[in-house]
XYZ file of N, CA, C and O in Angstrom:
348
model
N -19.723 -11.383 -7.173
C -20.251 -10.586 -8.391
C -21.368 -10.716 -8.836
O -21.976 -12.166 -8.605
N -22.478 -9.852 -9.012
C -23.692 -10.036 -9.173
C -23.856 -11.002 -10.623
O -23.409 -10.812 -11.491
N -25.214 -11.650 -10.965
C -25.426 -12.458 -11.953
C -26.622 -12.056 -12.506
O -26.582 -12.015 -13.926
N -27.506 -11.023 -12.062
C -28.707 -10.404 -12.317
C -28.189 -9.438 -13.287
O -27.220 -8.735 -12.671
N -28.823 -8.889 -14.475
C -28.563 -7.662 -15.195
C -28.501 -6.625 -14.403
O -27.375 -5.565 -14.562
N -29.834 -6.330 -13.777
C -29.846 -5.085 -13.006
C -28.979 -4.949 -12.297
O -28.183 -3.594 -11.936
N -28.555 -5.987 -11.416
C -27.667 -5.962 -10.091
C -26.316 -5.383 -10.839
O -25.576 -4.715 -10.262
N -25.837 -6.101 -11.968
C -24.578 -5.570 -12.734
C -24.532 -4.166 -12.633
O -23.500 -3.502 -13.084
N -25.628 -3.672 -13.402
C -25.699 -2.239 -13.826
C -25.498 -1.435 -12.625
O -24.970 -0.280 -12.697
N -26.153 -1.501 -11.528
C -26.126 -1.264 -9.972
C -24.763 -1.251 -9.531
O -24.449 -0.145 -9.073
N -23.947 -1.972 -10.030
C -22.659 -2.106 -9.406
C -21.512 -1.195 -10.174
O -20.777 -0.156 -9.508
N -21.902 -0.489 -11.528
C -21.286 -0.304 -12.775
C -22.124 1.426 -12.034
O -21.132 2.352 -11.805
N -22.817 1.721 -11.988
C -23.626 3.000 -11.355
C -22.907 3.230 -10.246
O -22.714 4.670 -9.845
N -23.169 2.592 -9.353
C -22.434 2.727 -7.893
C -21.109 2.947 -7.894
O -20.654 4.348 -7.371
N -20.516 2.473 -8.656
C -18.846 2.931 -8.984
C -18.510 4.204 -9.265
O -17.649 4.948 -8.817
N -19.458 4.756 -10.308
C -19.304 5.739 -11.043
C -19.574 6.788 -10.060
O -18.834 8.010 -9.771
N -20.957 6.967 -9.446
C -21.197 7.658 -8.456
C -20.459 7.862 -7.113
O -19.985 8.977 -6.533
N -19.876 7.229 -7.021
C -18.936 6.763 -5.414
C -17.523 7.899 -6.146
O -17.105 8.214 -5.099
N -17.129 7.616 -7.360
C -15.693 8.077 -7.858
C -16.202 9.552 -7.902
O -15.430 10.441 -7.207
N -17.327 9.915 -8.338
C -17.963 11.676 -8.432
C -18.041 12.186 -7.062
O -17.613 13.215 -6.921
N -18.622 11.645 -6.176
C -18.589 11.730 -4.893
C -17.300 12.154 -3.956
O -17.202 13.004 -3.118
N -16.587 11.099 -4.312
C -15.217 11.379 -3.865
C -14.317 12.473 -4.273
O -13.563 13.044 -3.233
N -14.279 12.760 -5.881
C -13.864 13.658 -5.943
C -14.208 15.066 -5.622
O -13.353 16.169 -5.239
N -15.676 15.067 -5.571
C -16.258 16.632 -4.958
C -15.915 16.643 -3.683
O -15.698 17.898 -2.931
N -15.983 15.577 -2.516
C -16.054 15.532 -1.470
C -14.444 16.117 -0.974
O -13.706 17.090 -0.308
N -13.305 15.531 -1.848
C -11.738 15.843 -1.658
C -12.009 17.409 -2.405
O -10.981 18.262 -1.516
N -12.350 17.833 -3.328
C -12.520 19.425 -3.582
C -12.908 20.197 -2.670
O -12.284 21.025 -2.333
N -13.908 19.565 -1.915
C -14.631 20.798 -0.652
C -13.599 21.098 0.220
O -13.025 21.979 0.872
N -13.034 19.915 0.623
C -11.948 20.026 1.887
C -10.883 20.767 1.498
O -10.570 21.590 2.289
N -10.241 20.705 0.089
C -9.310 21.473 -0.395
C -9.730 22.641 -0.184
O -8.932 23.761 0.392
N -10.714 23.109 -0.448
C -11.222 24.778 -0.804
C -11.571 25.284 0.878
O -10.893 26.285 0.970
N -12.061 24.550 1.543
C -12.314 24.708 2.937
C -10.957 24.980 3.659
O -10.560 25.866 4.290
N -9.792 24.303 3.355
C -8.780 24.361 3.819
C -7.833 25.327 3.643
O -7.390 25.809 4.236
N -8.218 25.712 2.475
C -7.663 26.755 2.079
C -8.214 28.118 2.180
O -7.216 28.699 2.786
N -9.359 28.357 2.440
C -9.670 29.345 3.395
C -9.432 29.429 4.571
O -8.892 30.640 5.064
N -9.224 28.598 5.384
C -8.908 28.120 6.802
C -7.658 28.903 6.759
O -7.091 29.814 7.694
N -6.720 28.619 5.868
C -5.190 28.925 5.788
C -5.130 30.496 5.404
O -4.196 30.897 6.338
N -5.931 30.652 4.661
C -6.140 32.183 4.341
C -6.389 33.369 5.178
O -5.882 34.398 5.542
N -7.210 32.744 5.986
C -7.516 33.421 7.148
C -6.552 33.380 8.449
O -6.000 34.658 8.835
N -5.751 32.464 8.527
C -4.806 32.171 9.534
C -3.632 33.174 9.393
O -2.880 33.615 10.140
N -3.380 33.260 7.951
C -2.082 34.052 7.362
C -2.602 35.096 7.190
O -1.794 35.936 6.903
N -3.988 35.660 7.369
C -4.298 36.721 7.067
C -3.976 37.495 5.795
O -3.559 38.724 5.401
N -4.090 36.346 4.727
C -3.694 36.920 3.540
C -4.649 37.788 2.600
O -5.934 38.425 3.154
N -4.248 38.472 1.265
C -4.801 39.397 1.321
C -6.426 39.123 0.405
O -7.129 39.557 0.422
N -6.216 37.836 -0.085
C -7.247 37.179 -1.012
C -8.437 36.251 0.099
O -9.079 35.341 0.123
N -8.321 36.579 1.563
C -8.978 35.598 2.174
C -10.666 35.898 2.252
O -11.275 34.693 2.534
N -11.060 36.959 2.081
C -12.437 36.698 1.456
C -13.146 36.341 0.504
O -14.028 35.915 0.450
N -12.235 36.368 -0.421
C -12.339 35.676 -1.828
C -12.684 33.997 -1.662
O -13.114 33.172 -1.883
N -11.024 34.008 -0.685
C -11.620 32.271 -0.345
C -12.529 31.840 0.487
O -13.249 30.638 -0.065
N -12.915 32.734 1.342
C -14.101 32.291 2.305
C -15.156 31.988 1.171
O -16.140 31.317 1.349
N -15.616 33.241 0.326
C -16.779 33.158 -0.494
C -16.609 32.157 -1.235
O -17.722 31.084 -1.506
N -15.534 31.526 -1.741
C -15.527 30.255 -2.738
C -15.839 29.209 -1.826
O -16.106 28.117 -2.494
N -15.518 28.716 -0.614
C -15.588 27.865 0.246
C -17.001 27.590 0.438
O -17.522 26.630 0.307
N -17.756 28.802 0.772
C -19.141 28.596 1.036
C -19.935 28.481 0.248
O -20.920 27.650 0.198
N -19.673 28.781 -1.247
C -20.185 28.354 -2.484
C -20.196 26.632 -2.788
O -20.812 26.204 -3.104
N -18.667 26.215 -2.604
C -18.523 25.086 -2.664
C -19.405 24.023 -1.552
O -20.109 23.000 -1.656
N -19.436 24.423 -0.273
C -20.394 23.899 0.848
C -21.890 23.943 0.423
O -22.563 23.131 0.580
N -22.309 24.929 -0.195
C -23.698 25.200 -0.796
C -23.694 24.210 -2.046
O -24.900 23.383 -2.097
N -22.785 23.801 -2.719
C -23.230 23.040 -3.649
C -23.216 21.542 -3.211
O -23.683 20.647 -3.848
N -22.107 21.533 -2.556
C -22.110 19.855 -1.618
C -23.597 19.611 -1.349
O -23.906 18.279 -1.268
N -24.287 20.583 -0.443
C -25.106 20.298 -0.052
C -26.287 20.321 -0.672
O -27.461 19.223 -0.536
N -26.532 21.095 -1.763
C -27.522 20.569 -3.002
C -27.468 19.365 -3.754
O -28.446 18.850 -4.020
N -26.321 18.765 -3.525
C -25.770 17.284 -4.364
C -25.745 16.249 -3.544
O -26.048 15.262 -3.922
N -26.192 16.678 -2.028
C -26.627 15.648 -1.219
C -25.119 15.103 -0.269
O -25.426 13.964 0.080
N -23.822 15.574 -0.728
C -22.735 14.921 -0.400
C -22.797 15.436 1.441
O -22.173 14.732 1.794
N -23.745 16.550 1.687
C -23.532 16.984 3.259
C -24.932 17.231 3.488
O -25.691 17.750 2.795
N -24.948 17.032 4.739
C -26.492 17.373 5.345
C -26.729 19.080 5.609
O -25.365 19.637 5.601
N -28.064 19.349 5.351
C -28.131 20.873 5.759
C -27.501 21.436 6.717
O -27.114 22.740 6.657
N -28.071 21.165 7.734
C -26.934 21.600 9.073
C -25.574 21.532 8.995
O -25.405 22.307 9.671
N -25.275 20.408 8.895
C -23.406 20.562 8.611
C -23.155 21.741 7.919
O -22.271 22.102 8.163
N -23.958 21.702 6.592
C -23.519 22.950 5.692
C -23.540 24.346 6.359
O -22.700 24.958 6.390
N -24.566 24.516 6.980
C -24.772 25.673 7.667
C -23.746 25.528 8.961
O -23.074 27.018 9.126
N -23.155 24.938 9.041
C -22.233 25.022 10.469
C -21.279 25.154 9.990
O -20.295 26.004 10.547
N -20.392 24.689 8.864
C -19.634 24.435 8.487
C -19.355 26.326 7.700
O -18.219 26.799 8.076
N -20.351 26.769 7.173
C -20.183 28.174 6.840
C -20.310 29.486 7.959
O -19.770 30.414 7.633
N -20.826 28.901 8.893
C -20.757 30.022 10.190
C -19.666 29.920 10.490
O -19.237 31.220 11.290
N -19.217 28.944 10.920
C -17.631 28.669 11.367
C -16.648 29.592 10.631
O -15.730 30.139 11.116
N -16.579 29.426 9.348
C -16.010 30.341 8.225
C -16.075 31.776 8.623
O -15.265 32.395 8.674
N -17.535 32.021 8.449
C -18.098 33.369 9.238
C -17.688 34.124 10.129
O -16.804 35.157 10.166
N -17.669 33.299 11.209
C -17.155 33.646 12.197
C -15.494 34.034 12.308
O -15.148 34.877 12.976
N -14.664 33.029 11.749
C -13.277 33.070 11.903
C -12.857 34.239 11.043
O -12.195 34.962 11.321
N -13.581 34.624 9.966
C -13.279 35.617 9.206
C -13.675 36.966 9.999
O -12.879 37.892 10.009
N -14.638 36.994 10.363
C -15.144 38.321 11.490
C -14.112 38.374 12.323
O -13.716 39.769 12.735
N -13.582 37.270 13.103
C -12.624 37.591 14.249
C -11.478 37.925 13.781
O -10.461 39.234 14.262
N -11.123 38.025 12.343
C -9.875 38.351 11.851
C -9.856 39.506 11.440
O -8.374 40.064 11.612
N -10.765 40.058 10.769
C -11.078 41.533 10.785
C -11.146 42.336 11.611
O -10.937 43.748 11.642
N -11.634 42.286 12.909
C -11.737 42.926 14.095
C -10.249 42.862 14.790
O -9.401 42.530 14.511
């Protein structure tokens, strides 16, 4: 346990940020999984699900949870999968 006042504050701030990041990452994974399931089952709302997933990916990238190349790759994979299911 830290003794210095600023170190104590950093522990609290790190704990808060870690909880926020964990919640956002979990939500991102859920939305992407929902989009993949919608595409696989050929659901009526698959376009909306993919759009929502792409939006969440962009938000995660903007907040620094994901590297921009990783975000671009995931969005591309979803788009390709959606286009193949439409063809």
